[in-house]
Amino acid sequence: MITVENLTKRYGEYVAVNDVSFACKPGRVTGFLGPNGAGKSTTMRIIAGLTPPTSGSATIAGVPYRDIPNPATQVGVLLDASAQHAGRTGMEILRLSAMTMGLDMKRVDEVLEWVSLTPEEAGRRVRNYSLGMRQRLGIANALLANPKILMLDEPANGLDPAGIHWMRTLLREYADRGGTVLLSSHLLHEIEIIADDLVVIGRGEIVAQGTKDELLAGTGAHVKAADDEALGQALVNAGFAAYPAQGGGINVEADPAQVGRVALDSAIPLIELRVGANTGLEAMFLQLTEQTQREQPATQGAL
């Protein structure tokens, strides 16, 4: 189990992480989400013992990472797939890790097969790897000692659709066997499929956390109008989050009665108005992090 309590990290006057608290439980995949610069990587580096916190704590099974004997046997970490020795082969990197951890060398062949790196690919120098191959190698390194906890930052970068499906299956099976997974990714659809719990961070602070089902429970309204663009703009002007829906219409974070009132006040005829179904992780993410996005949701200008 990973436990983060009142974690704060300052760089001079800049606060990268501010009083962050959450927990990642065994048997569950925790999706860690936030815009660029929100504090995800800083938090994960602190958990992995690479960056000291200004205050607060991050522990693994109640112990700071740096105090765990032979920690890579307990926690598999992948924070940057590019941070691997470019002059070594994939096989050499895994064998060195296995030697450091005191593992049987047979384990290297097992994880290479598990992540679908062929003997020929494992014999290449990492400088000649694609980003997807580096990701597979990094995941292999994280899994080498069959740890109880996995912490992965953007592991799907560079993977093709088949690779993303493979990774999703691997992590789901790992959690189902009782493992703890902390997964940061910008691929919201993949997080929505695989995650059990969600932690959303913006400007260094937690803006939402809970189970996926709790956070994505069906709320809001779905509406279609004679002029969706005009209604969308009217809803945004009224302070409601509004997003284009697949198949047409608008999903709105508001009660149907509130949407109807905006349409009436704006003299926009409605074609359909009903309680919204699950509006999805992307809609929730954009709503929660609206003030921390580098790019504002397109609906504010397009609707």
Short mmCIF file of N, CA and C in Angstrom, two decimals, residues 2-158:
data_model
loop_
_atom_site.label_atom_id
_atom_site.label_comp_id
_atom_site.label_asym_id
_atom_site.label_seq_id
_atom_site.Cartn_x
_atom_site.Cartn_y
_atom_site.Cartn_z
N ILE A 2 0.49 2.22 -0.80
CA ILE A 2 1.18 3.50 -0.84
C ILE A 2 0.33 4.52 -0.08
N THR A 3 0.96 5.22 0.85
CA THR A 3 0.24 6.23 1.63
C THR A 3 0.96 7.57 1.53
N VAL A 4 0.26 8.58 1.07
CA VAL A 4 0.80 9.94 0.97
C VAL A 4 0.00 10.81 1.93
N GLU A 5 0.71 11.48 2.84
CA GLU A 5 0.03 12.28 3.87
C GLU A 5 0.59 13.69 3.93
N ASN A 6 -0.27 14.67 3.65
CA ASN A 6 0.06 16.09 3.79
C ASN A 6 1.38 16.44 3.11
N LEU A 7 1.57 15.91 1.93
CA LEU A 7 2.84 16.07 1.22
C LEU A 7 2.95 17.45 0.57
N THR A 8 4.05 18.13 0.83
CA THR A 8 4.31 19.45 0.24
C THR A 8 5.74 19.49 -0.26
N LYS A 9 5.92 20.07 -1.45
CA LYS A 9 7.25 20.27 -2.01
C LYS A 9 7.35 21.68 -2.57
N ARG A 10 8.31 22.44 -2.03
CA ARG A 10 8.55 23.80 -2.49
C ARG A 10 9.93 23.89 -3.14
N TYR A 11 9.99 24.69 -4.20
CA TYR A 11 11.26 25.06 -4.82
C TYR A 11 11.36 26.59 -4.71
N GLY A 12 11.99 27.05 -3.65
CA GLY A 12 11.96 28.48 -3.39
C GLY A 12 10.56 28.92 -3.07
N GLU A 13 10.05 29.89 -3.80
CA GLU A 13 8.69 30.36 -3.57
C GLU A 13 7.65 29.55 -4.35
N TYR A 14 8.13 28.71 -5.28
CA TYR A 14 7.21 27.92 -6.10
C TYR A 14 6.79 26.66 -5.34
N VAL A 15 5.48 26.45 -5.26
CA VAL A 15 4.94 25.27 -4.58
C VAL A 15 4.52 24.25 -5.64
N ALA A 16 5.30 23.17 -5.78
CA ALA A 16 5.00 22.15 -6.79
C ALA A 16 3.91 21.21 -6.31
N VAL A 17 3.92 20.88 -5.02
CA VAL A 17 2.92 19.99 -4.42
C VAL A 17 2.51 20.61 -3.09
N ASN A 18 1.20 20.72 -2.86
CA ASN A 18 0.72 21.44 -1.68
C ASN A 18 -0.27 20.59 -0.87
N ASP A 19 0.20 20.05 0.25
CA ASP A 19 -0.65 19.35 1.22
C ASP A 19 -1.45 18.23 0.55
N VAL A 20 -0.76 17.36 -0.18
CA VAL A 20 -1.40 16.27 -0.93
C VAL A 20 -1.50 15.02 -0.05
N SER A 21 -2.68 14.41 -0.03
CA SER A 21 -2.89 13.17 0.71
C SER A 21 -3.74 12.21 -0.12
N PHE A 22 -3.33 10.96 -0.22
CA PHE A 22 -4.13 9.91 -0.84
C PHE A 22 -3.50 8.56 -0.52
N ALA A 23 -4.20 7.49 -0.84
CA ALA A 23 -3.69 6.14 -0.60
C ALA A 23 -3.99 5.26 -1.80
N CYS A 24 -3.08 4.34 -2.09
CA CYS A 24 -3.25 3.35 -3.15
C CYS A 24 -3.31 1.98 -2.48
N LYS A 25 -4.39 1.25 -2.70
CA LYS A 25 -4.65 0.02 -1.96
C LYS A 25 -4.29 -1.23 -2.76
N PRO A 26 -3.95 -2.31 -2.06
CA PRO A 26 -3.67 -3.59 -2.74
C PRO A 26 -4.88 -4.08 -3.51
N GLY A 27 -4.62 -4.71 -4.64
CA GLY A 27 -5.69 -5.26 -5.45
C GLY A 27 -6.42 -4.25 -6.30
N ARG A 28 -5.90 -3.02 -6.36
CA ARG A 28 -6.58 -1.96 -7.09
C ARG A 28 -5.59 -1.14 -7.91
N VAL A 29 -6.07 -0.63 -9.02
CA VAL A 29 -5.29 0.27 -9.87
C VAL A 29 -5.76 1.69 -9.57
N THR A 30 -4.84 2.54 -9.15
CA THR A 30 -5.16 3.94 -8.87
C THR A 30 -4.66 4.80 -10.01
N GLY A 31 -5.56 5.48 -10.69
CA GLY A 31 -5.19 6.39 -11.76
C GLY A 31 -4.87 7.76 -11.19
N PHE A 32 -3.70 8.28 -11.54
CA PHE A 32 -3.23 9.58 -11.03
C PHE A 32 -3.25 10.55 -12.19
N LEU A 33 -4.16 11.52 -12.15
CA LEU A 33 -4.43 12.38 -13.29
C LEU A 33 -4.21 13.85 -12.96
N GLY A 34 -3.83 14.61 -13.98
CA GLY A 34 -3.69 16.05 -13.83
C GLY A 34 -3.06 16.64 -15.06
N PRO A 35 -3.26 17.94 -15.30
CA PRO A 35 -2.63 18.61 -16.45
C PRO A 35 -1.11 18.60 -16.31
N ASN A 36 -0.43 18.95 -17.40
CA ASN A 36 1.03 19.11 -17.34
C ASN A 36 1.39 20.14 -16.27
N GLY A 37 2.39 19.81 -15.46
CA GLY A 37 2.82 20.73 -14.43
C GLY A 37 1.96 20.74 -13.18
N ALA A 38 1.03 19.77 -13.07
CA ALA A 38 0.12 19.76 -11.92
C ALA A 38 0.77 19.21 -10.66
N GLY A 39 1.89 18.49 -10.79
CA GLY A 39 2.56 17.92 -9.62
C GLY A 39 2.60 16.41 -9.58
N LYS A 40 2.14 15.75 -10.65
CA LYS A 40 2.10 14.28 -10.66
C LYS A 40 3.50 13.69 -10.55
N SER A 41 4.39 14.11 -11.45
CA SER A 41 5.74 13.53 -11.46
C SER A 41 6.51 13.84 -10.19
N THR A 42 6.35 15.06 -9.67
CA THR A 42 7.01 15.42 -8.41
C THR A 42 6.55 14.51 -7.29
N THR A 43 5.24 14.29 -7.21
CA THR A 43 4.71 13.41 -6.17
C THR A 43 5.27 12.00 -6.30
N MET A 44 5.32 11.49 -7.53
CA MET A 44 5.80 10.12 -7.74
C MET A 44 7.30 10.02 -7.45
N ARG A 45 8.05 11.06 -7.75
CA ARG A 45 9.48 11.06 -7.43
C ARG A 45 9.70 11.07 -5.92
N ILE A 46 8.85 11.77 -5.20
CA ILE A 46 8.97 11.78 -3.74
C ILE A 46 8.65 10.39 -3.19
N ILE A 47 7.60 9.75 -3.71
CA ILE A 47 7.24 8.41 -3.25
C ILE A 47 8.41 7.44 -3.49
N ALA A 48 9.09 7.61 -4.65
CA ALA A 48 10.19 6.71 -5.01
C ALA A 48 11.51 7.09 -4.36
N GLY A 49 11.50 8.08 -3.48
CA GLY A 49 12.71 8.44 -2.76
C GLY A 49 13.72 9.23 -3.55
N LEU A 50 13.32 9.76 -4.70
CA LEU A 50 14.26 10.49 -5.55
C LEU A 50 14.28 11.98 -5.24
N THR A 51 13.21 12.49 -4.66
CA THR A 51 13.10 13.90 -4.31
C THR A 51 12.63 14.02 -2.87
N PRO A 52 13.35 14.74 -2.02
CA PRO A 52 12.90 14.88 -0.63
C PRO A 52 11.74 15.86 -0.52
N PRO A 53 10.75 15.54 0.30
CA PRO A 53 9.63 16.49 0.48
C PRO A 53 10.04 17.64 1.37
N THR A 54 9.35 18.75 1.22
CA THR A 54 9.54 19.87 2.14
C THR A 54 8.87 19.55 3.47
N SER A 55 7.71 18.93 3.40
CA SER A 55 6.99 18.48 4.59
C SER A 55 6.04 17.37 4.19
N GLY A 56 5.49 16.70 5.20
CA GLY A 56 4.61 15.57 4.93
C GLY A 56 5.40 14.30 4.70
N SER A 57 4.70 13.24 4.30
CA SER A 57 5.36 11.95 4.14
C SER A 57 4.76 11.15 3.01
N ALA A 58 5.56 10.23 2.47
CA ALA A 58 5.11 9.25 1.49
C ALA A 58 5.74 7.92 1.88
N THR A 59 4.91 6.94 2.18
CA THR A 59 5.42 5.65 2.65
C THR A 59 4.86 4.50 1.84
N ILE A 60 5.57 3.40 1.86
CA ILE A 60 5.16 2.17 1.20
C ILE A 60 5.10 1.09 2.27
N ALA A 61 3.90 0.60 2.51
CA ALA A 61 3.68 -0.34 3.62
C ALA A 61 4.19 0.25 4.93
N GLY A 62 4.01 1.57 5.08
CA GLY A 62 4.37 2.25 6.31
C GLY A 62 5.82 2.67 6.43
N VAL A 63 6.62 2.44 5.37
CA VAL A 63 8.05 2.72 5.43
C VAL A 63 8.44 3.62 4.25
N PRO A 64 9.26 4.66 4.46
CA PRO A 64 9.76 5.44 3.33
C PRO A 64 10.56 4.56 2.38
N TYR A 65 10.47 4.86 1.10
CA TYR A 65 11.14 4.03 0.09
C TYR A 65 12.62 3.83 0.42
N ARG A 66 13.28 4.90 0.85
CA ARG A 66 14.73 4.82 1.10
C ARG A 66 15.08 3.88 2.25
N ASP A 67 14.10 3.56 3.10
CA ASP A 67 14.36 2.69 4.25
C ASP A 67 14.00 1.24 3.98
N ILE A 68 13.52 0.93 2.78
CA ILE A 68 13.17 -0.45 2.44
C ILE A 68 14.43 -1.20 2.03
N PRO A 69 14.74 -2.32 2.65
CA PRO A 69 15.90 -3.11 2.21
C PRO A 69 15.69 -3.63 0.78
N ASN A 70 16.69 -3.45 -0.07
CA ASN A 70 16.60 -3.90 -1.46
C ASN A 70 15.24 -3.48 -2.05
N PRO A 71 14.95 -2.19 -2.12
CA PRO A 71 13.59 -1.70 -2.42
C PRO A 71 13.03 -2.14 -3.76
N ALA A 72 13.89 -2.35 -4.77
CA ALA A 72 13.37 -2.73 -6.09
C ALA A 72 12.71 -4.10 -6.08
N THR A 73 12.97 -4.91 -5.04
CA THR A 73 12.29 -6.20 -4.93
C THR A 73 10.88 -6.04 -4.39
N GLN A 74 10.59 -4.88 -3.80
CA GLN A 74 9.27 -4.63 -3.23
C GLN A 74 8.44 -3.67 -4.06
N VAL A 75 9.10 -2.75 -4.76
CA VAL A 75 8.41 -1.71 -5.53
C VAL A 75 9.01 -1.62 -6.93
N GLY A 76 8.21 -1.86 -7.95
CA GLY A 76 8.65 -1.69 -9.33
C GLY A 76 8.33 -0.28 -9.79
N VAL A 77 9.34 0.45 -10.26
CA VAL A 77 9.17 1.86 -10.59
C VAL A 77 9.58 2.12 -12.04
N LEU A 78 8.74 2.83 -12.77
CA LEU A 78 9.08 3.34 -14.10
C LEU A 78 8.60 4.79 -14.17
N LEU A 79 9.56 5.72 -14.07
CA LEU A 79 9.22 7.13 -14.11
C LEU A 79 9.61 7.80 -15.42
N ASP A 80 10.62 7.25 -16.10
CA ASP A 80 11.08 7.85 -17.36
C ASP A 80 11.74 6.77 -18.19
N ALA A 81 11.02 6.29 -19.21
CA ALA A 81 11.54 5.20 -20.03
C ALA A 81 12.78 5.60 -20.81
N SER A 82 13.00 6.90 -21.00
CA SER A 82 14.17 7.36 -21.75
C SER A 82 15.43 7.40 -20.89
N ALA A 83 15.25 7.29 -19.56
CA ALA A 83 16.39 7.39 -18.66
C ALA A 83 17.04 6.03 -18.45
N GLN A 84 17.42 5.39 -19.56
CA GLN A 84 18.10 4.11 -19.53
C GLN A 84 19.42 4.25 -20.29
N HIS A 85 20.42 3.51 -19.87
CA HIS A 85 21.75 3.64 -20.46
C HIS A 85 21.71 3.30 -21.95
N ALA A 86 21.90 4.33 -22.78
CA ALA A 86 21.74 4.14 -24.23
C ALA A 86 22.80 3.24 -24.83
N GLY A 87 23.94 3.11 -24.17
CA GLY A 87 25.02 2.30 -24.72
C GLY A 87 24.95 0.83 -24.38
N ARG A 88 24.04 0.46 -23.49
CA ARG A 88 23.90 -0.94 -23.12
C ARG A 88 22.74 -1.58 -23.88
N THR A 89 22.76 -2.88 -23.98
CA THR A 89 21.65 -3.59 -24.59
C THR A 89 20.54 -3.77 -23.56
N GLY A 90 19.35 -4.06 -24.05
CA GLY A 90 18.26 -4.31 -23.12
C GLY A 90 18.57 -5.48 -22.20
N MET A 91 19.18 -6.52 -22.76
CA MET A 91 19.53 -7.69 -21.95
C MET A 91 20.53 -7.31 -20.86
N GLU A 92 21.52 -6.50 -21.19
CA GLU A 92 22.51 -6.09 -20.20
C GLU A 92 21.87 -5.29 -19.06
N ILE A 93 20.96 -4.40 -19.41
CA ILE A 93 20.30 -3.59 -18.38
C ILE A 93 19.53 -4.48 -17.40
N LEU A 94 18.80 -5.46 -17.93
CA LEU A 94 18.03 -6.33 -17.06
C LEU A 94 18.93 -7.25 -16.24
N ARG A 95 20.01 -7.73 -16.83
CA ARG A 95 20.92 -8.60 -16.08
C ARG A 95 21.61 -7.84 -14.96
N LEU A 96 21.98 -6.59 -15.21
CA LEU A 96 22.60 -5.79 -14.15
C LEU A 96 21.60 -5.57 -13.01
N SER A 97 20.35 -5.31 -13.37
CA SER A 97 19.32 -5.13 -12.33
C SER A 97 19.13 -6.42 -11.54
N ALA A 98 19.10 -7.55 -12.25
CA ALA A 98 18.93 -8.84 -11.58
C ALA A 98 20.09 -9.12 -10.64
N MET A 99 21.32 -8.81 -11.08
CA MET A 99 22.49 -9.00 -10.22
C MET A 99 22.40 -8.13 -8.97
N THR A 100 21.99 -6.87 -9.17
CA THR A 100 21.89 -5.94 -8.04
C THR A 100 20.87 -6.42 -7.01
N MET A 101 19.78 -7.01 -7.50
CA MET A 101 18.73 -7.46 -6.60
C MET A 101 18.93 -8.89 -6.10
N GLY A 102 19.94 -9.56 -6.63
CA GLY A 102 20.20 -10.94 -6.21
C GLY A 102 19.23 -11.94 -6.77
N LEU A 103 18.78 -11.72 -8.01
CA LEU A 103 17.79 -12.59 -8.63
C LEU A 103 18.44 -13.63 -9.53
N ASP A 104 17.72 -14.71 -9.76
CA ASP A 104 18.14 -15.73 -10.72
C ASP A 104 18.06 -15.13 -12.13
N MET A 105 19.10 -15.36 -12.93
CA MET A 105 19.15 -14.80 -14.28
C MET A 105 18.03 -15.34 -15.18
N LYS A 106 17.43 -16.47 -14.80
CA LYS A 106 16.32 -16.98 -15.60
C LYS A 106 15.15 -16.00 -15.62
N ARG A 107 15.08 -15.19 -14.58
CA ARG A 107 13.99 -14.22 -14.49
C ARG A 107 14.07 -13.20 -15.62
N VAL A 108 15.28 -12.88 -16.09
CA VAL A 108 15.45 -11.92 -17.18
C VAL A 108 14.75 -12.43 -18.44
N ASP A 109 14.98 -13.69 -18.78
CA ASP A 109 14.34 -14.26 -19.96
C ASP A 109 12.82 -14.29 -19.81
N GLU A 110 12.36 -14.55 -18.59
CA GLU A 110 10.93 -14.61 -18.36
C GLU A 110 10.26 -13.26 -18.59
N VAL A 111 10.85 -12.19 -18.06
CA VAL A 111 10.20 -10.88 -18.22
C VAL A 111 10.34 -10.37 -19.64
N LEU A 112 11.43 -10.71 -20.32
CA LEU A 112 11.57 -10.30 -21.72
C LEU A 112 10.47 -10.92 -22.56
N GLU A 113 10.18 -12.17 -22.29
CA GLU A 113 9.08 -12.82 -23.01
C GLU A 113 7.74 -12.21 -22.63
N TRP A 114 7.61 -11.86 -21.34
CA TRP A 114 6.36 -11.29 -20.84
C TRP A 114 6.05 -9.96 -21.52
N VAL A 115 7.08 -9.13 -21.75
CA VAL A 115 6.86 -7.82 -22.36
C VAL A 115 7.05 -7.84 -23.88
N SER A 116 7.21 -9.03 -24.42
CA SER A 116 7.28 -9.23 -25.88
C SER A 116 8.47 -8.53 -26.53
N LEU A 117 9.64 -8.57 -25.88
CA LEU A 117 10.89 -8.16 -26.50
C LEU A 117 11.62 -9.42 -26.93
N THR A 118 11.88 -9.55 -28.23
CA THR A 118 12.51 -10.75 -28.76
C THR A 118 13.99 -10.80 -28.38
N PRO A 119 14.63 -11.98 -28.47
CA PRO A 119 16.08 -12.07 -28.21
C PRO A 119 16.88 -11.11 -29.08
N GLU A 120 16.46 -10.94 -30.33
CA GLU A 120 17.18 -10.01 -31.21
C GLU A 120 17.04 -8.58 -30.71
N GLU A 121 15.83 -8.20 -30.28
CA GLU A 121 15.61 -6.84 -29.75
C GLU A 121 16.35 -6.64 -28.43
N ALA A 122 16.34 -7.66 -27.59
CA ALA A 122 17.03 -7.56 -26.30
C ALA A 122 18.54 -7.41 -26.49
N GLY A 123 19.06 -7.86 -27.64
CA GLY A 123 20.49 -7.75 -27.92
C GLY A 123 20.90 -6.43 -28.54
N ARG A 124 19.92 -5.57 -28.86
CA ARG A 124 20.24 -4.26 -29.42
C ARG A 124 20.59 -3.27 -28.31
N ARG A 125 21.39 -2.27 -28.66
CA ARG A 125 21.67 -1.20 -27.72
C ARG A 125 20.44 -0.30 -27.62
N VAL A 126 20.21 0.21 -26.43
CA VAL A 126 18.99 0.96 -26.16
C VAL A 126 18.90 2.22 -27.02
N ARG A 127 20.04 2.76 -27.45
CA ARG A 127 19.99 3.95 -28.31
C ARG A 127 19.26 3.66 -29.61
N ASN A 128 19.17 2.39 -29.98
CA ASN A 128 18.49 2.01 -31.21
C ASN A 128 17.05 1.56 -30.97
N TYR A 129 16.56 1.73 -29.76
CA TYR A 129 15.19 1.34 -29.44
C TYR A 129 14.22 2.47 -29.81
N SER A 130 13.02 2.09 -30.22
CA SER A 130 11.93 3.05 -30.33
C SER A 130 11.44 3.37 -28.92
N LEU A 131 10.61 4.42 -28.79
CA LEU A 131 10.07 4.77 -27.48
C LEU A 131 9.22 3.63 -26.94
N GLY A 132 8.46 2.98 -27.81
CA GLY A 132 7.65 1.86 -27.36
C GLY A 132 8.49 0.72 -26.81
N MET A 133 9.62 0.43 -27.45
CA MET A 133 10.51 -0.63 -26.96
C MET A 133 11.14 -0.23 -25.63
N ARG A 134 11.47 1.05 -25.47
CA ARG A 134 12.01 1.50 -24.18
C ARG A 134 10.96 1.37 -23.08
N GLN A 135 9.71 1.63 -23.41
CA GLN A 135 8.66 1.45 -22.43
C GLN A 135 8.56 -0.02 -22.01
N ARG A 136 8.60 -0.91 -22.96
CA ARG A 136 8.53 -2.34 -22.65
C ARG A 136 9.72 -2.76 -21.79
N LEU A 137 10.91 -2.24 -22.11
CA LEU A 137 12.08 -2.57 -21.32
C LEU A 137 11.94 -2.01 -19.90
N GLY A 138 11.45 -0.79 -19.78
CA GLY A 138 11.25 -0.19 -18.46
C GLY A 138 10.25 -0.97 -17.63
N ILE A 139 9.17 -1.42 -18.26
CA ILE A 139 8.17 -2.22 -17.55
C ILE A 139 8.77 -3.56 -17.14
N ALA A 140 9.58 -4.15 -18.02
CA ALA A 140 10.26 -5.41 -17.68
C ALA A 140 11.15 -5.22 -16.46
N ASN A 141 11.87 -4.10 -16.41
CA ASN A 141 12.74 -3.82 -15.27
C ASN A 141 11.92 -3.67 -13.99
N ALA A 142 10.77 -3.00 -14.10
CA ALA A 142 9.92 -2.79 -12.93
C ALA A 142 9.35 -4.11 -12.42
N LEU A 143 9.11 -5.07 -13.33
CA LEU A 143 8.49 -6.34 -12.96
C LEU A 143 9.51 -7.42 -12.60
N LEU A 144 10.78 -7.11 -12.75
CA LEU A 144 11.83 -8.13 -12.67
C LEU A 144 11.76 -8.95 -11.38
N ALA A 145 11.58 -8.30 -10.25
CA ALA A 145 11.59 -9.01 -8.97
C ALA A 145 10.18 -9.42 -8.52
N ASN A 146 9.21 -9.30 -9.42
CA ASN A 146 7.82 -9.61 -9.08
C ASN A 146 7.39 -8.87 -7.81
N PRO A 147 7.51 -7.52 -7.83
CA PRO A 147 7.21 -6.74 -6.62
C PRO A 147 5.72 -6.72 -6.31
N LYS A 148 5.41 -6.29 -5.09
CA LYS A 148 4.01 -6.20 -4.66
C LYS A 148 3.37 -4.89 -5.10
N ILE A 149 4.21 -3.91 -5.46
CA ILE A 149 3.71 -2.58 -5.80
C ILE A 149 4.35 -2.12 -7.10
N LEU A 150 3.54 -1.54 -7.99
CA LEU A 150 4.03 -0.96 -9.24
C LEU A 150 3.67 0.52 -9.27
N MET A 151 4.63 1.35 -9.69
CA MET A 151 4.41 2.78 -9.82
C MET A 151 4.93 3.20 -11.20
N LEU A 152 4.02 3.57 -12.08
CA LEU A 152 4.36 3.81 -13.48
C LEU A 152 3.88 5.19 -13.91
N ASP A 153 4.80 5.97 -14.48
CA ASP A 153 4.48 7.31 -14.95
C ASP A 153 4.44 7.30 -16.48
N GLU A 154 3.25 7.47 -17.05
CA GLU A 154 3.04 7.50 -18.51
C GLU A 154 3.64 6.26 -19.19
N PRO A 155 3.30 5.05 -18.75
CA PRO A 155 3.91 3.85 -19.35
C PRO A 155 3.43 3.53 -20.76
N ALA A 156 2.32 4.14 -21.19
CA ALA A 156 1.80 3.84 -22.52
C ALA A 156 2.39 4.72 -23.61
N ASN A 157 3.22 5.71 -23.25
CA ASN A 157 3.84 6.57 -24.26
C ASN A 157 4.61 5.73 -25.28
N GLY A 158 4.32 5.93 -26.55
CA GLY A 158 5.05 5.23 -27.59
C GLY A 158 4.53 3.85 -27.93
#
